[in-house]
PDB file of C-alpha atoms in Angstrom:
ATOM      1  CA  MET A   1     -63.993   8.804   1.875  1.00 45.00           C
ATOM      2  CA  THR A   2     -60.940  11.021   1.759  1.00 48.00           C
ATOM      3  CA  GLY A   3     -58.424   8.368   0.717  1.00 49.00           C
ATOM      4  CA  ARG A   4     -56.742   8.195  -2.671  1.00 48.00           C
ATOM      5  CA  PRO A   5     -58.540   6.603  -5.568  1.00 47.00           C
ATOM      6  CA  ALA A   6     -57.406   3.171  -6.598  1.00 46.00           C
ATOM      7  CA  GLY A   7     -55.983   4.531  -9.822  1.00 44.00           C
ATOM      8  CA  HIS A   8     -53.479   6.606  -7.894  1.00 46.00           C
ATOM      9  CA  ARG A   9     -52.227   3.510  -6.148  1.00 45.00           C
ATOM     10  CA  PHE A  10     -51.721   1.835  -9.481  1.00 40.00           C
ATOM     11  CA  GLY A  11     -49.962   4.974 -10.651  1.00 44.00           C
ATOM     12  CA  ASP A  12     -47.688   4.815  -7.613  1.00 43.00           C
ATOM     13  CA  VAL A  13     -46.836   1.239  -8.449  1.00 42.00           C
ATOM     14  CA  ARG A  14     -45.999   2.197 -12.004  1.00 47.00           C
ATOM     15  CA  LEU A  15     -43.872   5.099 -10.860  1.00 43.00           C
ATOM     16  CA  SER A  16     -42.097   2.869  -8.361  1.00 49.00           C
ATOM     17  CA  GLY A  17     -41.422   0.354 -11.098  1.00 50.00           C
ATOM     18  CA  ARG A  18     -40.044   3.065 -13.330  1.00 53.00           C
ATOM     19  CA  ALA A  19     -37.858   4.321 -10.520  1.00 54.00           C
ATOM     20  CA  THR A  20     -36.201   0.914 -10.175  1.00 77.00           C
ATOM     21  CA  ILE A  21     -35.108   0.850 -13.819  1.00 75.00           C
ATOM     22  CA  PRO A  22     -32.267   3.406 -13.381  1.00 71.00           C
ATOM     23  CA  ARG A  23     -31.262   1.614 -10.206  1.00 73.00           C
ATOM     24  CA  ILE A  24     -31.040  -1.715 -12.040  1.00 70.00           C
ATOM     25  CA  ILE A  25     -29.075  -0.104 -14.846  1.00 67.00           C
ATOM     26  CA  GLY A  26     -26.657   1.538 -12.428  1.00 66.00           C
ATOM     27  CA  ARG A  27     -26.232  -1.575 -10.286  1.00 70.00           C
ATOM     28  CA  PHE A  28     -26.045  -4.350 -12.873  1.00 70.00           C
ATOM     29  CA  VAL A  29     -25.921  -3.139 -16.472  1.00 74.00           C
ATOM     30  CA  VAL A  30     -23.160  -0.527 -16.110  1.00 74.00           C
ATOM     31  CA  PRO A  31     -20.848  -2.811 -14.026  1.00 74.00           C
ATOM     32  CA  ALA A  32     -21.448  -5.602 -16.533  1.00 76.00           C
ATOM     33  CA  LEU A  33     -20.420  -3.328 -19.410  1.00 79.00           C
ATOM     34  CA  PHE A  34     -17.252  -2.250 -17.577  1.00 77.00           C
ATOM     35  CA  ALA A  35     -16.452  -5.884 -16.726  1.00 75.00           C
ATOM     36  CA  ALA A  36     -16.871  -6.862 -20.370  1.00 75.00           C
ATOM     37  CA  LEU A  37     -14.648  -3.968 -21.428  1.00 79.00           C
ATOM     38  CA  PHE A  38     -11.809  -5.056 -19.129  1.00 77.00           C
ATOM     39  CA  ALA A  39     -12.312  -8.769 -19.839  1.00 77.00           C
ATOM     40  CA  ALA A  40     -12.141  -8.313 -23.613  1.00 78.00           C
ATOM     41  CA  PRO A  41      -8.289  -8.233 -23.772  1.00 80.00           C
ATOM     42  CA  LEU A  42      -8.117 -11.362 -21.616  1.00 83.00           C
ATOM     43  CA  TRP A  43     -10.532 -13.148 -23.900  1.00 83.00           C
ATOM     44  CA  PHE A  44      -8.545 -11.935 -26.914  1.00 83.00           C
ATOM     45  CA  MET A  45      -5.401 -13.543 -25.428  1.00 85.00           C
ATOM     46  CA  VAL A  46      -7.173 -16.820 -24.673  1.00 86.00           C
ATOM     47  CA  VAL A  47      -8.708 -17.048 -28.144  1.00 84.00           C
ATOM     48  CA  GLY A  48      -5.394 -16.136 -29.774  1.00 83.00           C
ATOM     49  CA  SER A  49      -3.585 -18.853 -27.812  1.00 85.00           C
ATOM     50  CA  LEU A  50      -6.033 -21.495 -29.058  1.00 85.00           C
ATOM     51  CA  ARG A  51      -5.351 -20.811 -32.740  1.00 84.00           C
ATOM     52  CA  PRO A  52      -3.191 -23.228 -34.763  1.00 83.00           C
ATOM     53  CA  ALA A  53       0.529 -22.515 -34.938  1.00 78.00           C
ATOM     54  CA  GLY A  54       1.603 -19.814 -37.364  1.00 73.00           C
ATOM     55  CA  LEU A  55      -1.747 -18.064 -37.661  1.00 75.00           C
ATOM     56  CA  PRO A  56      -1.839 -14.333 -36.904  1.00 74.00           C
ATOM     57  CA  PRO A  57      -4.200 -12.902 -34.271  1.00 72.00           C
ATOM     58  CA  PRO A  58      -7.822 -12.468 -35.414  1.00 71.00           C
ATOM     59  CA  ARG A  59      -8.625  -9.094 -36.940  1.00 73.00           C
ATOM     60  CA  THR A  60     -12.267  -9.292 -35.942  1.00 70.00           C
ATOM     61  CA  LEU A  61     -14.021 -10.380 -32.765  1.00 70.00           C
ATOM     62  CA  GLU A  62     -14.409 -14.142 -32.585  1.00 72.00           C
ATOM     63  CA  LEU A  63     -15.654 -16.256 -29.699  1.00 76.00           C
ATOM     64  CA  LEU A  64     -13.503 -19.263 -30.622  1.00 77.00           C
ATOM     65  CA  PRO A  65     -11.049 -19.977 -33.455  1.00 77.00           C
ATOM     66  CA  PRO A  66     -12.232 -22.251 -36.257  1.00 78.00           C
ATOM     67  CA  GLU A  67     -10.016 -25.135 -35.103  1.00 80.00           C
ATOM     68  CA  PRO A  68      -9.158 -24.558 -31.415  1.00 84.00           C
ATOM     69  CA  THR A  69      -6.096 -26.355 -30.106  1.00 86.00           C
ATOM     70  CA  VAL A  70      -3.923 -26.273 -26.981  1.00 88.00           C
ATOM     71  CA  ALA A  71      -0.747 -27.092 -28.900  1.00 87.00           C
ATOM     72  CA  ALA A  72       0.761 -23.703 -28.027  1.00 88.00           C
ATOM     73  CA  TYR A  73       0.576 -24.492 -24.291  1.00 91.00           C
ATOM     74  CA  ALA A  74       2.218 -27.877 -24.865  1.00 90.00           C
ATOM     75  CA  ARG A  75       5.093 -26.214 -26.744  1.00 89.00           C
ATOM     76  CA  LEU A  76       5.891 -23.687 -23.993  1.00 90.00           C
ATOM     77  CA  PRO A  77       7.945 -26.085 -21.796  1.00 90.00           C
ATOM     78  CA  GLU A  78       9.810 -27.282 -24.886  1.00 89.00           C
ATOM     79  CA  LEU A  79      11.167 -23.826 -25.724  1.00 89.00           C
ATOM     80  CA  ILE A  80      11.826 -22.337 -22.268  1.00 89.00           C
ATOM     81  CA  PRO A  81      12.211 -23.839 -18.767  1.00 92.00           C
ATOM     82  CA  LEU A  82       8.653 -22.794 -17.986  1.00 91.00           C
ATOM     83  CA  PHE A  83       8.225 -24.368 -14.572  1.00 93.00           C
ATOM     84  CA  ARG A  84      11.588 -23.144 -13.288  1.00 94.00           C
ATOM     85  CA  TYR A  85      10.751 -19.571 -14.301  1.00 95.00           C
ATOM     86  CA  LEU A  86       7.327 -19.849 -12.681  1.00 95.00           C
ATOM     87  CA  ALA A  87       8.864 -21.252  -9.499  1.00 95.00           C
ATOM     88  CA  ASN A  88      11.394 -18.407  -9.371  1.00 95.00           C
ATOM     89  CA  SER A  89       8.649 -15.817  -9.765  1.00 95.00           C
ATOM     90  CA  ALA A  90       6.562 -17.569  -7.114  1.00 96.00           C
ATOM     91  CA  LEU A  91       9.519 -17.501  -4.718  1.00 96.00           C
ATOM     92  CA  VAL A  92      10.050 -13.773  -5.218  1.00 95.00           C
ATOM     93  CA  VAL A  93       6.348 -13.086  -4.735  1.00 96.00           C
ATOM     94  CA  ALA A  94       6.101 -15.290  -1.636  1.00 96.00           C
ATOM     95  CA  LEU A  95       8.877 -13.270   0.013  1.00 96.00           C
ATOM     96  CA  ALA A  96       8.060  -9.809  -1.325  1.00 95.00           C
ATOM     97  CA  VAL A  97       4.300  -9.601  -0.744  1.00 95.00           C
ATOM     98  CA  PRO A  98       4.303 -10.239   3.056  1.00 95.00           C
ATOM     99  CA  LEU A  99       7.323  -7.967   3.416  1.00 96.00           C
ATOM    100  CA  THR A 100       5.584  -5.190   1.475  1.00 95.00           C
ATOM    101  CA  VAL A 101       2.425  -5.508   3.560  1.00 95.00           C
ATOM    102  CA  ALA A 102       4.375  -5.458   6.831  1.00 95.00           C
ATOM    103  CA  VAL A 103       6.575  -2.472   5.949  1.00 95.00           C
ATOM    104  CA  ALA A 104       3.782  -0.441   4.330  1.00 95.00           C
ATOM    105  CA  SER A 105       1.379  -1.054   7.225  1.00 95.00           C
ATOM    106  CA  LEU A 106       3.955  -0.236   9.892  1.00 95.00           C
ATOM    107  CA  THR A 107       4.983   2.936   8.079  1.00 94.00           C
ATOM    108  CA  GLY A 108       1.379   3.963   7.510  1.00 94.00           C
ATOM    109  CA  PHE A 109       0.554   3.312  11.167  1.00 94.00           C
ATOM    110  CA  GLY A 110       3.519   5.404  12.258  1.00 93.00           C
ATOM    111  CA  LEU A 111       2.299   8.160   9.952  1.00 93.00           C
ATOM    112  CA  ARG A 112      -1.126   7.917  11.605  1.00 91.00           C
ATOM    113  CA  LEU A 113       0.439   8.495  15.028  1.00 91.00           C
ATOM    114  CA  LEU A 114       2.238  11.697  14.038  1.00 90.00           C
ATOM    115  CA  ALA A 115       0.971  15.136  14.935  1.00 90.00           C
ATOM    116  CA  PRO A 116      -1.116  16.764  12.172  1.00 89.00           C
ATOM    117  CA  THR A 117       1.623  19.210  11.181  1.00 92.00           C
ATOM    118  CA  ALA A 118       4.322  16.532  10.969  1.00 92.00           C
ATOM    119  CA  ARG A 119       1.896  14.221   9.161  1.00 91.00           C
ATOM    120  CA  ARG A 120       1.249  16.802   6.452  1.00 92.00           C
ATOM    121  CA  ARG A 121       4.968  17.277   5.926  1.00 94.00           C
ATOM    122  CA  VAL A 122       5.586  13.554   5.630  1.00 93.00           C
ATOM    123  CA  VAL A 123       2.675  13.173   3.202  1.00 92.00           C
ATOM    124  CA  LEU A 124       4.091  15.950   1.022  1.00 94.00           C
ATOM    125  CA  GLY A 125       7.478  14.235   1.117  1.00 93.00           C
ATOM    126  CA  LEU A 126       5.927  10.919   0.060  1.00 91.00           C
ATOM    127  CA  LEU A 127       4.083  12.624  -2.771  1.00 91.00           C
ATOM    128  CA  ALA A 128       7.354  14.194  -3.925  1.00 92.00           C
ATOM    129  CA  VAL A 129       9.045  10.769  -3.882  1.00 89.00           C
ATOM    130  CA  LEU A 130       6.099   9.317  -5.777  1.00 88.00           C
ATOM    131  CA  LEU A 131       6.720  11.812  -8.595  1.00 89.00           C
ATOM    132  CA  VAL A 132      10.323  10.669  -9.103  1.00 87.00           C
ATOM    133  CA  PRO A 133      10.459   8.349 -12.164  1.00 87.00           C
ATOM    134  CA  ALA A 134      11.945   4.928 -11.583  1.00 84.00           C
ATOM    135  CA  THR A 135      14.313   5.356 -14.520  1.00 86.00           C
ATOM    136  CA  ALA A 136      16.085   8.170 -12.661  1.00 87.00           C
ATOM    137  CA  VAL A 137      17.452   5.783 -10.011  1.00 87.00           C
ATOM    138  CA  TRP A 138      18.288   2.705 -12.087  1.00 90.00           C
ATOM    139  CA  ALA A 139      21.985   3.517 -12.430  1.00 89.00           C
ATOM    140  CA  THR A 140      22.383   4.498  -8.775  1.00 90.00           C
ATOM    141  CA  ARG A 141      20.602   1.412  -7.521  1.00 91.00           C
ATOM    142  CA  PHE A 142      22.640  -0.887  -9.739  1.00 92.00           C
ATOM    143  CA  GLU A 143      25.906   0.622  -8.516  1.00 92.00           C
ATOM    144  CA  LEU A 144      24.819   0.252  -4.883  1.00 92.00           C
ATOM    145  CA  PHE A 145      23.856  -3.382  -5.354  1.00 94.00           C
ATOM    146  CA  ARG A 146      27.085  -4.060  -7.260  1.00 93.00           C
ATOM    147  CA  LEU A 147      29.164  -2.598  -4.440  1.00 94.00           C
ATOM    148  CA  ALA A 148      27.185  -4.666  -1.939  1.00 92.00           C
ATOM    149  CA  GLY A 149      27.897  -7.819  -3.962  1.00 92.00           C
ATOM    150  CA  VAL A 150      24.257  -8.858  -4.334  1.00 92.00           C
ATOM    151  CA  VAL A 151      23.953  -8.618  -8.118  1.00 93.00           C
ATOM    152  CA  ASP A 152      22.676 -11.888  -9.646  1.00 92.00           C
ATOM    153  CA  THR A 153      20.697 -12.645  -6.488  1.00 93.00           C
ATOM    154  CA  TYR A 154      17.101 -12.009  -5.498  1.00 94.00           C
ATOM    155  CA  VAL A 155      18.070  -9.274  -3.042  1.00 94.00           C
ATOM    156  CA  PRO A 156      17.640  -6.417  -5.583  1.00 94.00           C
ATOM    157  CA  LEU A 157      14.248  -7.851  -6.513  1.00 94.00           C
ATOM    158  CA  LEU A 158      13.175  -7.828  -2.854  1.00 94.00           C
ATOM    159  CA  ALA A 159      14.627  -4.381  -2.130  1.00 92.00           C
ATOM    160  CA  PRO A 160      11.438  -2.509  -3.215  1.00 90.00           C
ATOM    161  CA  ALA A 161       9.475  -4.559  -0.666  1.00 92.00           C
ATOM    162  CA  VAL A 162      11.807  -3.387   2.115  1.00 91.00           C
ATOM    163  CA  LEU A 163      10.838   0.173   1.101  1.00 88.00           C
ATOM    164  CA  ALA A 164       7.115  -0.689   1.126  1.00 86.00           C
ATOM    165  CA  GLY A 165       7.020  -1.074  -2.636  1.00 84.00           C
ATOM    166  CA  SER A 166       5.720   2.422  -3.318  1.00 88.00           C
ATOM    167  CA  PRO A 167       4.838   5.577  -1.342  1.00 90.00           C
ATOM    168  CA  PHE A 168       1.310   5.097  -2.637  1.00 93.00           C
ATOM    169  CA  LEU A 169       0.916   1.940  -0.536  1.00 94.00           C
ATOM    170  CA  VAL A 170       2.082   3.790   2.573  1.00 93.00           C
ATOM    171  CA  LEU A 171      -0.399   6.584   1.903  1.00 93.00           C
ATOM    172  CA  LEU A 172      -3.153   4.024   1.357  1.00 94.00           C
ATOM    173  CA  TYR A 173      -2.470   2.496   4.762  1.00 95.00           C
ATOM    174  CA  ALA A 174      -2.168   5.906   6.429  1.00 93.00           C
ATOM    175  CA  TRP A 175      -5.548   6.934   5.021  1.00 93.00           C
ATOM    176  CA  SER A 176      -7.101   3.640   6.179  1.00 93.00           C
ATOM    177  CA  PHE A 177      -5.624   3.895   9.675  1.00 93.00           C
ATOM    178  CA  GLY A 178      -7.115   7.384   9.886  1.00 90.00           C
ATOM    179  CA  GLY A 179     -10.499   5.696  10.294  1.00 90.00           C
ATOM    180  CA  VAL A 180      -9.408   3.909  13.482  1.00 90.00           C
ATOM    181  CA  PRO A 181     -10.787   5.868  16.454  1.00 90.00           C
ATOM    182  CA  GLU A 182      -8.188   7.529  18.630  1.00 90.00           C
ATOM    183  CA  THR A 183     -10.048   6.299  21.719  1.00 91.00           C
ATOM    184  CA  GLN A 184      -9.337   2.666  20.790  1.00 90.00           C
ATOM    185  CA  LEU A 185      -5.630   3.330  20.381  1.00 90.00           C
ATOM    186  CA  GLN A 186      -5.388   5.169  23.686  1.00 89.00           C
ATOM    187  CA  ALA A 187      -7.475   2.541  25.492  1.00 91.00           C
ATOM    188  CA  ALA A 188      -5.101  -0.184  24.304  1.00 89.00           C
ATOM    189  CA  ARG A 189      -2.148   1.901  25.466  1.00 89.00           C
ATOM    190  CA  LEU A 190      -3.734   2.398  28.893  1.00 89.00           C
ATOM    191  CA  GLU A 191      -4.065  -1.371  29.207  1.00 88.00           C
ATOM    192  CA  GLY A 192      -0.307  -1.684  28.769  1.00 87.00           C
ATOM    193  CA  ALA A 193      -0.117  -2.690  25.094  1.00 86.00           C
ATOM    194  CA  GLY A 194       2.906  -1.527  23.136  1.00 89.00           C
ATOM    195  CA  TRP A 195       2.558   0.212  19.812  1.00 90.00           C
ATOM    196  CA  LEU A 196       3.434  -2.970  17.916  1.00 92.00           C
ATOM    197  CA  THR A 197       0.680  -4.806  19.786  1.00 91.00           C
ATOM    198  CA  VAL A 198      -1.742  -1.973  19.075  1.00 92.00           C
ATOM    199  CA  TRP A 199      -0.792  -2.105  15.392  1.00 93.00           C
ATOM    200  CA  ARG A 200      -1.230  -5.877  15.210  1.00 91.00           C
ATOM    201  CA  ARG A 201      -4.308  -6.440  17.371  1.00 91.00           C
ATOM    202  CA  VAL A 202      -6.252  -3.174  17.154  1.00 92.00           C
ATOM    203  CA  ALA A 203      -5.390  -1.340  13.954  1.00 93.00           C
ATOM    204  CA  MET A 204      -4.685  -4.075  11.401  1.00 93.00           C
ATOM    205  CA  PRO A 205      -7.982  -5.986  11.870  1.00 92.00           C
ATOM    206  CA  GLN A 206      -9.865  -2.794  11.031  1.00 92.00           C
ATOM    207  CA  VAL A 207      -8.093  -2.129   7.719  1.00 93.00           C
ATOM    208  CA  ARG A 208      -8.469  -5.529   6.113  1.00 92.00           C
ATOM    209  CA  PRO A 209      -9.661  -4.056   2.768  1.00 91.00           C
ATOM    210  CA  ALA A 210      -6.508  -1.949   2.582  1.00 93.00           C
ATOM    211  CA  THR A 211      -4.364  -4.993   3.387  1.00 94.00           C
ATOM    212  CA  LEU A 212      -5.986  -6.988   0.610  1.00 93.00           C
ATOM    213  CA  ALA A 213      -5.555  -4.105  -1.836  1.00 93.00           C
ATOM    214  CA  VAL A 214      -1.877  -3.687  -0.931  1.00 95.00           C
ATOM    215  CA  ALA A 215      -1.275  -7.441  -1.192  1.00 95.00           C
ATOM    216  CA  VAL A 216      -2.898  -7.616  -4.644  1.00 94.00           C
ATOM    217  CA  LEU A 217      -0.966  -4.579  -5.897  1.00 94.00           C
ATOM    218  CA  ALA A 218       2.309  -5.938  -4.508  1.00 95.00           C
ATOM    219  CA  PHE A 219       1.660  -9.345  -6.050  1.00 96.00           C
ATOM    220  CA  THR A 220       0.925  -7.814  -9.445  1.00 94.00           C
ATOM    221  CA  PHE A 221       4.035  -5.644  -9.339  1.00 94.00           C
ATOM    222  CA  HIS A 222       6.489  -8.354  -8.299  1.00 95.00           C
ATOM    223  CA  TRP A 223       4.949 -11.030 -10.506  1.00 95.00           C
ATOM    224  CA  SER A 224       5.116  -8.847 -13.619  1.00 93.00           C
ATOM    225  CA  ASN A 225       8.376  -7.082 -12.760  1.00 93.00           C
ATOM    226  CA  PHE A 226      10.586  -7.234 -15.850  1.00 92.00           C
ATOM    227  CA  ILE A 227      13.136  -4.433 -15.472  1.00 92.00           C
ATOM    228  CA  ASP A 228      14.701  -5.515 -12.165  1.00 92.00           C
ATOM    229  CA  PRO A 229      15.337  -9.150 -13.209  1.00 93.00           C
ATOM    230  CA  LEU A 230      16.710  -7.886 -16.518  1.00 92.00           C
ATOM    231  CA  LEU A 231      19.131  -5.527 -14.741  1.00 92.00           C
ATOM    232  CA  TYR A 232      20.304  -7.700 -11.857  1.00 94.00           C
ATOM    233  CA  LEU A 233      19.972 -11.373 -12.832  1.00 92.00           C
ATOM    234  CA  HIS A 234      22.658 -12.994 -14.985  1.00 91.00           C
ATOM    235  CA  SER A 235      22.273 -16.715 -14.255  1.00 88.00           C
ATOM    236  CA  GLY A 236      19.649 -18.476 -16.327  1.00 85.00           C
ATOM    237  CA  ASP A 237      18.495 -20.678 -13.459  1.00 90.00           C
ATOM    238  CA  ARG A 238      17.411 -17.565 -11.507  1.00 92.00           C
ATOM    239  CA  TYR A 239      15.379 -15.912 -14.266  1.00 94.00           C
ATOM    240  CA  THR A 240      11.765 -15.050 -13.525  1.00 94.00           C
ATOM    241  CA  TYR A 241       8.820 -15.606 -15.825  1.00 95.00           C
ATOM    242  CA  PRO A 242       8.714 -12.092 -17.393  1.00 93.00           C
ATOM    243  CA  LEU A 243      12.255 -12.692 -18.670  1.00 92.00           C
ATOM    244  CA  GLY A 244      11.093 -16.038 -20.014  1.00 90.00           C
ATOM    245  CA  LEU A 245       8.383 -14.265 -21.988  1.00 90.00           C
ATOM    246  CA  GLN A 246      10.982 -11.968 -23.484  1.00 89.00           C
ATOM    247  CA  PHE A 247      13.136 -14.928 -24.556  1.00 88.00           C
ATOM    248  CA  LEU A 248      10.042 -16.552 -26.014  1.00 87.00           C
ATOM    249  CA  ARG A 249       9.380 -13.447 -28.078  1.00 86.00           C
ATOM    250  CA  LEU A 250      12.978 -13.450 -29.345  1.00 86.00           C
ATOM    251  CA  LEU A 251      12.826 -17.133 -30.276  1.00 83.00           C
ATOM    252  CA  ASN A 252       9.491 -16.980 -32.116  1.00 79.00           C
ATOM    253  CA  PRO A 253       8.561 -13.372 -32.835  1.00 79.00           C
ATOM    254  CA  THR A 254       5.844 -14.319 -35.348  1.00 80.00           C
ATOM    255  CA  ASP A 255       4.307 -17.320 -33.582  1.00 83.00           C
ATOM    256  CA  TRP A 256       1.348 -15.439 -32.151  1.00 86.00           C
ATOM    257  CA  PRO A 257      -0.497 -18.411 -30.590  1.00 88.00           C
ATOM    258  CA  LEU A 258       2.666 -19.316 -28.663  1.00 89.00           C
ATOM    259  CA  LEU A 259       3.158 -15.736 -27.451  1.00 90.00           C
ATOM    260  CA  MET A 260      -0.505 -15.459 -26.471  1.00 89.00           C
ATOM    261  CA  ALA A 261      -0.243 -18.734 -24.540  1.00 91.00           C
ATOM    262  CA  GLY A 262       2.730 -17.347 -22.631  1.00 91.00           C
ATOM    263  CA  CYS A 263       0.777 -14.180 -21.829  1.00 91.00           C
ATOM    264  CA  VAL A 264      -2.171 -16.226 -20.596  1.00 92.00           C
ATOM    265  CA  VAL A 265       0.087 -18.202 -18.252  1.00 93.00           C
ATOM    266  CA  ALA A 266       1.483 -14.916 -16.919  1.00 93.00           C
ATOM    267  CA  THR A 267      -1.972 -13.368 -16.441  1.00 92.00           C
ATOM    268  CA  VAL A 268      -3.836 -16.256 -14.805  1.00 92.00           C
ATOM    269  CA  PRO A 269      -2.134 -15.955 -11.362  1.00 93.00           C
ATOM    270  CA  CYS A 270      -2.956 -12.240 -11.146  1.00 92.00           C
ATOM    271  CA  VAL A 271      -6.603 -12.882 -12.039  1.00 89.00           C
ATOM    272  CA  LEU A 272      -6.854 -15.699  -9.488  1.00 92.00           C
ATOM    273  CA  VAL A 273      -5.317 -13.547  -6.751  1.00 92.00           C
ATOM    274  CA  PHE A 274      -7.749 -10.726  -7.521  1.00 89.00           C
ATOM    275  CA  LEU A 275     -10.758 -13.069  -7.427  1.00 87.00           C
ATOM    276  CA  LEU A 276      -9.563 -14.654  -4.179  1.00 90.00           C
ATOM    277  CA  ALA A 277      -9.029 -11.251  -2.552  1.00 88.00           C
ATOM    278  CA  GLN A 278     -12.496 -10.156  -3.643  1.00 84.00           C
ATOM    279  CA  ARG A 279     -14.041 -13.314  -2.211  1.00 85.00           C
ATOM    280  CA  ILE A 280     -12.239 -12.875   1.115  1.00 85.00           C
ATOM    281  CA  LEU A 281     -13.230  -9.206   1.266  1.00 79.00           C
ATOM    282  CA  LEU A 282     -16.905  -9.896   0.668  1.00 77.00           C
ATOM    283  CA  HIS A 283     -17.020 -12.872   3.032  1.00 68.00           C
ATOM    284  CA  ASP A 284     -17.427 -12.471   6.776  1.00 49.00           C
ATOM    285  CA  ASP A 285     -15.010 -15.284   7.605  1.00 48.00           C
ATOM    286  CA  PRO A 286     -11.896 -15.410   5.352  1.00 47.00           C
ATOM    287  CA  LEU A 287     -11.115 -19.010   6.372  1.00 44.00           C
ATOM    288  CA  ALA A 288     -14.659 -20.067   5.565  1.00 47.00           C
ATOM    289  CA  ALA A 289     -14.351 -18.327   2.200  1.00 46.00           C
ATOM    290  CA  LEU A 290     -11.186 -20.267   1.437  1.00 45.00           C
ATOM    291  CA  ARG A 291     -12.791 -23.546   2.526  1.00 49.00           C
ATOM    292  CA  SER A 292     -15.935 -22.949   0.474  1.00 50.00           C
ATOM    293  CA  GLY A 293     -13.826 -21.882  -2.502  1.00 50.00           C
ATOM    294  CA  GLY A 294     -11.844 -25.104  -2.210  1.00 45.00           C
ATOM    295  CA  ARG A 295     -15.015 -27.208  -2.141  1.00 49.00           C
ATOM    296  CA  ARG A 296     -16.253 -25.593  -5.310  1.00 44.00           C
TER     297      ARG A 296
END
């Protein structure tokens, strides 16, 4: 017989088993370590919010405080109009996120349709705008909004969404639309579809991951936006939740469980939106993912 001895087959099995160990480490162990690293601050906030009133944050890692209590969460509505601030932030987000997605996707699609030379110039211009610090335009923006008579309204808070939020989001869409074949765009045009129809029915369905990423980034920005409400809002009934956290810190600067509870309330919506976007992205049918998520 000219075949391999049985021992070689066993050796192959052992080598194959050894080869899977780095794959398992790279696929499961390393992501788990990174997830634990990023989840540690969240767990620190949750544990700190469950400590009795007046106690400082733990100096060492602890899974749960000695006497966990939710008293800090019950005290939040007593010190600040919690639900009004949350509703105001939710209103701003509900208006700003779809507007950001629409403007960024339309701008990115228009950038995709440009000639290569013009596209490079526009990309360089967007990169130059991206390098401008936000602090450099605070005074100019405030004066423009004051002259327009929209200070103490939500218009200044929605203005970044009208400009696509950030040049980075436009570039993200432009890069994603670059993967749409030119033949599909031209075929839709030959069938009589306008560019808006091509954008909506041909291009957008193929860049769903980019849309989810832009929506999550826009949600996080507008939900946690502190500077714009601080600059433009004067009426207390229009304040958003980040301003409420600041007032909470001024009222009780040493009540760490209360401050941690406020931070947890501010962080939970962002975490839920991220998990929902991940579930929709990994699921073939977004509606089925939402239905199955609701059943669970």
